């Protein structure tokens, strides 16, 4: 079959039109991607240059933090909006360190981390957006998922309130372990961090932040900036990334630290026994 010049030109024009439409239909996504890339670059410069963390936060090895690690995790969904398995393992294992552990979690959603920590802690407090606040933010479809796993736990107090406007003095208590996993913007992380340091029970108390990284080896620089600026000059020296997780931790204990690279050889392996059942 022969194609004359007119048919060829028409097909070429149609192809060009399709390409142009595709480009312009996704301009918003492209603009958002460029904006976030530039914003992250600015936050990285802020952390590494202005704040003096030239290589980012130092890393504690997971097995130095939790020697002899052997933990069991339940009610894990492998769905978006939750911590990774090793993140929850860190929380549950750290909670075991404290006799009668008092645990505060900021930002809980379905409650997967809460249900695991509550199994070993004496008391847990969750400060998370109320259903009405979720709806006002256009997240009405998420309301049915709120407190899915933690709603019926007897040792969990659910405070339905925005952590950025909540008066934590109303709780009238201090905490051994605090997990920050709310709004991950710089301003919100900074505010949650400032509040968390005021709520620590003593020098042995610990803060864990989620989403230190977008992956195991890719930092969230704005989140890191919020952690650093929410801590005092002395305490920010004691904030570390935890290897094999996307969490960071504040601790007064001293550990050997490194600055691992993405292509470093592995220094540990994990054994996984996975089972599942329908609910």
XYZ file of C-alpha atoms in Angstrom:
279
model
C 0.000 0.000 0.000
C 1.415 3.356 -1.024
C 1.035 6.497 1.080
C 0.952 9.751 -0.855
C 2.585 12.921 0.420
C -0.658 14.431 1.682
C -1.463 11.367 3.793
C 2.068 11.406 5.176
C 1.798 15.063 6.147
C -1.587 14.525 7.813
C -0.287 11.606 9.853
C 2.752 13.621 10.871
C 0.540 16.551 11.942
C -1.687 14.236 13.987
C 1.388 12.802 15.713
C 2.688 16.288 16.491
C -0.722 17.311 17.874
C -0.820 14.226 20.120
C 2.669 14.983 21.439
C 1.836 18.641 22.117
C -1.399 17.649 23.902
C 0.490 15.154 26.034
C 3.079 17.765 26.993
C 0.550 20.452 27.895
C -1.792 18.057 29.733
C 1.021 17.183 32.130
C 2.524 20.646 32.555
C 1.192 20.886 36.111
C 2.916 17.644 37.090
C 6.113 18.814 35.435
C 5.913 22.179 37.210
C 5.270 20.472 40.563
C 8.205 18.130 40.030
C 10.526 21.029 39.198
C 9.281 23.019 42.202
C 9.849 20.140 44.635
C 13.258 19.426 43.118
C 14.352 23.040 43.596
C 12.829 23.176 47.093
C 14.658 20.014 48.170
C 17.891 21.402 46.743
C 17.440 24.546 48.832
C 16.725 22.535 51.998
C 19.738 20.320 51.336
C 21.946 23.394 51.082
C 20.400 24.752 54.283
C 21.142 21.554 56.225
C 24.553 20.728 54.789
C 26.017 24.222 54.427
C 24.246 26.712 56.685
C 23.596 24.310 59.579
C 26.971 22.589 59.238
C 25.854 19.008 58.527
C 28.070 18.622 55.475
C 27.151 14.957 54.915
C 23.667 15.077 56.391
C 22.896 13.325 59.652
C 25.253 10.581 60.833
C 23.859 7.039 60.794
C 23.551 4.587 63.681
C 23.573 0.951 62.631
C 20.257 -0.721 63.398
C 21.947 -3.596 65.226
C 24.002 -1.234 67.374
C 20.787 0.488 68.416
C 18.949 -2.830 68.865
C 21.453 -5.640 69.557
C 20.090 -9.157 69.114
C 17.074 -7.842 67.230
C 14.244 -10.381 67.181
C 10.804 -8.804 66.921
C 7.323 -9.836 65.807
C 5.040 -7.385 63.999
C 1.284 -7.817 63.631
C -1.533 -6.062 61.764
C 0.737 -4.821 59.005
C -0.994 -3.958 55.720
C 1.749 -3.216 53.179
C -0.401 -0.276 52.056
C 0.436 3.379 51.476
C 0.335 5.652 54.481
C 2.136 3.448 56.970
C 5.657 2.969 58.271
C 7.940 0.309 56.889
C 8.393 -2.976 58.721
C 11.788 -2.028 60.134
C 10.404 1.354 61.280
C 7.744 -0.352 63.406
C 10.310 -2.871 64.642
C 12.401 0.056 65.929
C 9.455 1.548 67.808
C 8.344 -1.716 69.395
C 11.876 -2.725 70.369
C 12.676 0.686 71.856
C 9.419 0.624 73.851
C 10.569 -2.662 75.445
C 13.512 -0.822 77.007
C 11.267 1.039 79.407
C 9.481 -0.677 82.265
C 5.935 0.632 82.070
C 6.693 2.552 78.872
C 4.686 5.715 78.243
C 4.444 6.292 74.481
C 3.283 9.313 72.483
C 2.553 9.139 68.775
C 1.887 12.223 66.659
C 0.043 11.241 63.479
C -1.418 7.738 63.593
C -3.849 7.169 60.686
C -4.792 3.423 60.626
C -2.849 2.699 63.817
C -0.408 0.054 62.599
C 2.478 1.354 64.677
C 0.180 1.988 67.655
C -1.178 -1.550 67.758
C 2.342 -2.944 67.841
C 3.773 -0.575 70.449
C 0.655 -0.881 72.619
C 1.387 -4.599 72.969
C 4.537 -3.831 74.992
C 3.896 -0.332 76.415
C 1.913 0.466 79.543
C 0.137 3.490 78.078
C -0.030 5.113 74.643
C -1.326 8.511 73.581
C -2.125 9.299 69.957
C -2.504 12.918 68.839
C -3.923 12.893 65.329
C -6.301 14.917 63.185
C -9.984 14.652 64.060
C -12.455 13.336 61.503
C -13.786 16.857 60.936
C -10.278 18.234 60.387
C -9.641 15.483 57.852
C -12.812 16.420 55.980
C -11.912 20.121 56.025
C -8.593 19.243 54.400
C -10.411 17.388 51.628
C -9.476 13.986 53.043
C -13.001 12.779 53.750
C -12.365 9.371 52.156
C -9.586 8.778 54.670
C -11.873 9.123 57.695
C -13.083 5.520 57.522
C -9.456 4.393 57.884
C -8.750 6.463 60.993
C -7.925 4.317 64.066
C -8.727 1.125 62.102
C -6.345 -1.011 64.178
C -6.017 1.099 67.318
C -9.616 2.192 67.977
C -10.420 -0.578 70.444
C -7.131 -0.715 72.345
C -7.684 -0.200 76.073
C -4.274 1.334 76.798
C -4.447 3.908 73.977
C -5.835 7.405 74.471
C -6.856 8.948 71.139
C -6.660 12.740 71.142
C -8.381 13.906 67.970
C -6.709 17.247 67.394
C -4.170 18.902 65.120
C -0.807 18.573 66.875
C 0.198 22.042 65.663
C -2.563 23.724 67.660
C -3.004 21.243 70.512
C -2.018 22.253 74.048
C 0.050 19.245 75.152
C 0.063 20.460 78.760
C -3.484 19.087 78.938
C -2.044 15.579 78.924
C -0.311 16.262 82.257
C 2.308 13.590 81.655
C 5.773 12.938 80.259
C 6.857 10.215 77.854
C 9.643 7.661 77.491
C 9.252 7.298 73.738
C 7.778 9.769 71.237
C 7.111 9.040 67.561
C 6.614 12.008 65.195
C 4.780 11.049 62.013
C 2.377 13.911 61.311
C 2.576 16.668 58.719
C 6.021 16.418 57.107
C 6.384 20.052 56.051
C 9.333 21.955 57.547
C 7.154 24.156 59.776
C 5.124 21.219 61.090
C 8.135 19.004 61.827
C 9.821 21.904 63.614
C 6.737 22.564 65.777
C 6.173 18.865 66.587
C 9.860 18.543 67.456
C 9.797 21.537 69.791
C 6.771 20.077 71.585
C 8.310 16.606 71.771
C 11.453 17.794 73.554
C 9.292 19.456 76.214
C 7.473 16.158 76.824
C 10.449 13.841 77.428
C 10.446 12.198 80.847
C 14.196 12.157 81.500
C 17.646 11.786 79.966
C 16.862 8.212 78.852
C 13.809 9.237 76.830
C 13.853 8.910 73.051
C 12.292 10.659 70.048
C 11.848 8.897 66.693
C 10.894 10.753 63.506
C 9.379 9.040 60.477
C 10.138 9.965 56.861
C 13.698 11.043 57.537
C 14.092 9.765 53.988
C 11.966 9.167 50.918
C 13.771 5.837 50.693
C 16.481 4.075 52.685
C 19.197 6.134 50.981
C 17.381 9.278 49.808
C 16.903 12.044 52.386
C 13.892 14.304 52.927
C 15.908 17.458 53.468
C 12.998 19.659 54.550
C 12.064 17.098 57.213
C 15.654 16.972 58.435
C 15.744 20.772 58.593
C 12.606 20.751 60.751
C 14.143 18.216 63.153
C 17.338 20.227 63.491
C 15.649 23.591 63.961
C 13.163 22.149 66.451
C 15.993 20.956 68.683
C 18.407 22.964 70.775
C 21.990 23.397 69.574
C 23.086 20.674 71.995
C 20.309 18.193 71.220
C 20.620 18.449 67.444
C 24.058 16.829 67.812
C 22.275 13.733 69.152
C 19.892 13.179 66.223
C 20.838 10.318 63.908
C 19.507 8.375 60.963
C 18.837 4.693 61.773
C 20.241 2.367 59.120
C 17.856 0.093 57.187
C 14.932 2.383 58.063
C 13.523 5.734 56.966
C 13.566 6.932 60.581
C 15.820 9.175 62.626
C 16.266 9.141 66.385
C 17.233 11.424 69.254
C 19.047 9.620 72.027
C 21.493 10.582 74.764
C 23.248 7.238 74.430
C 26.491 7.271 72.480
C 26.909 5.111 69.376
C 29.459 4.670 66.626
C 28.222 6.476 63.512
C 28.947 6.401 59.791
C 27.893 8.148 56.601
C 26.972 5.179 54.385
C 26.736 5.458 50.610
C 23.901 3.945 48.519
C 26.234 1.401 46.882
C 28.054 0.274 50.027
C 28.159 -3.478 50.540
C 25.409 -4.838 52.870
C 26.537 -5.481 56.443
C 23.517 -7.509 57.605
C 20.658 -9.673 56.359
C 17.144 -10.147 57.731
C 15.112 -13.314 58.168
C 11.434 -12.851 57.382
C 8.582 -15.172 58.324
C 5.518 -13.799 56.561
C 1.937 -14.910 57.069
C -1.359 -13.227 56.262
C -5.097 -13.648 56.744
C -8.148 -11.865 55.427
C -10.028 -9.442 57.691
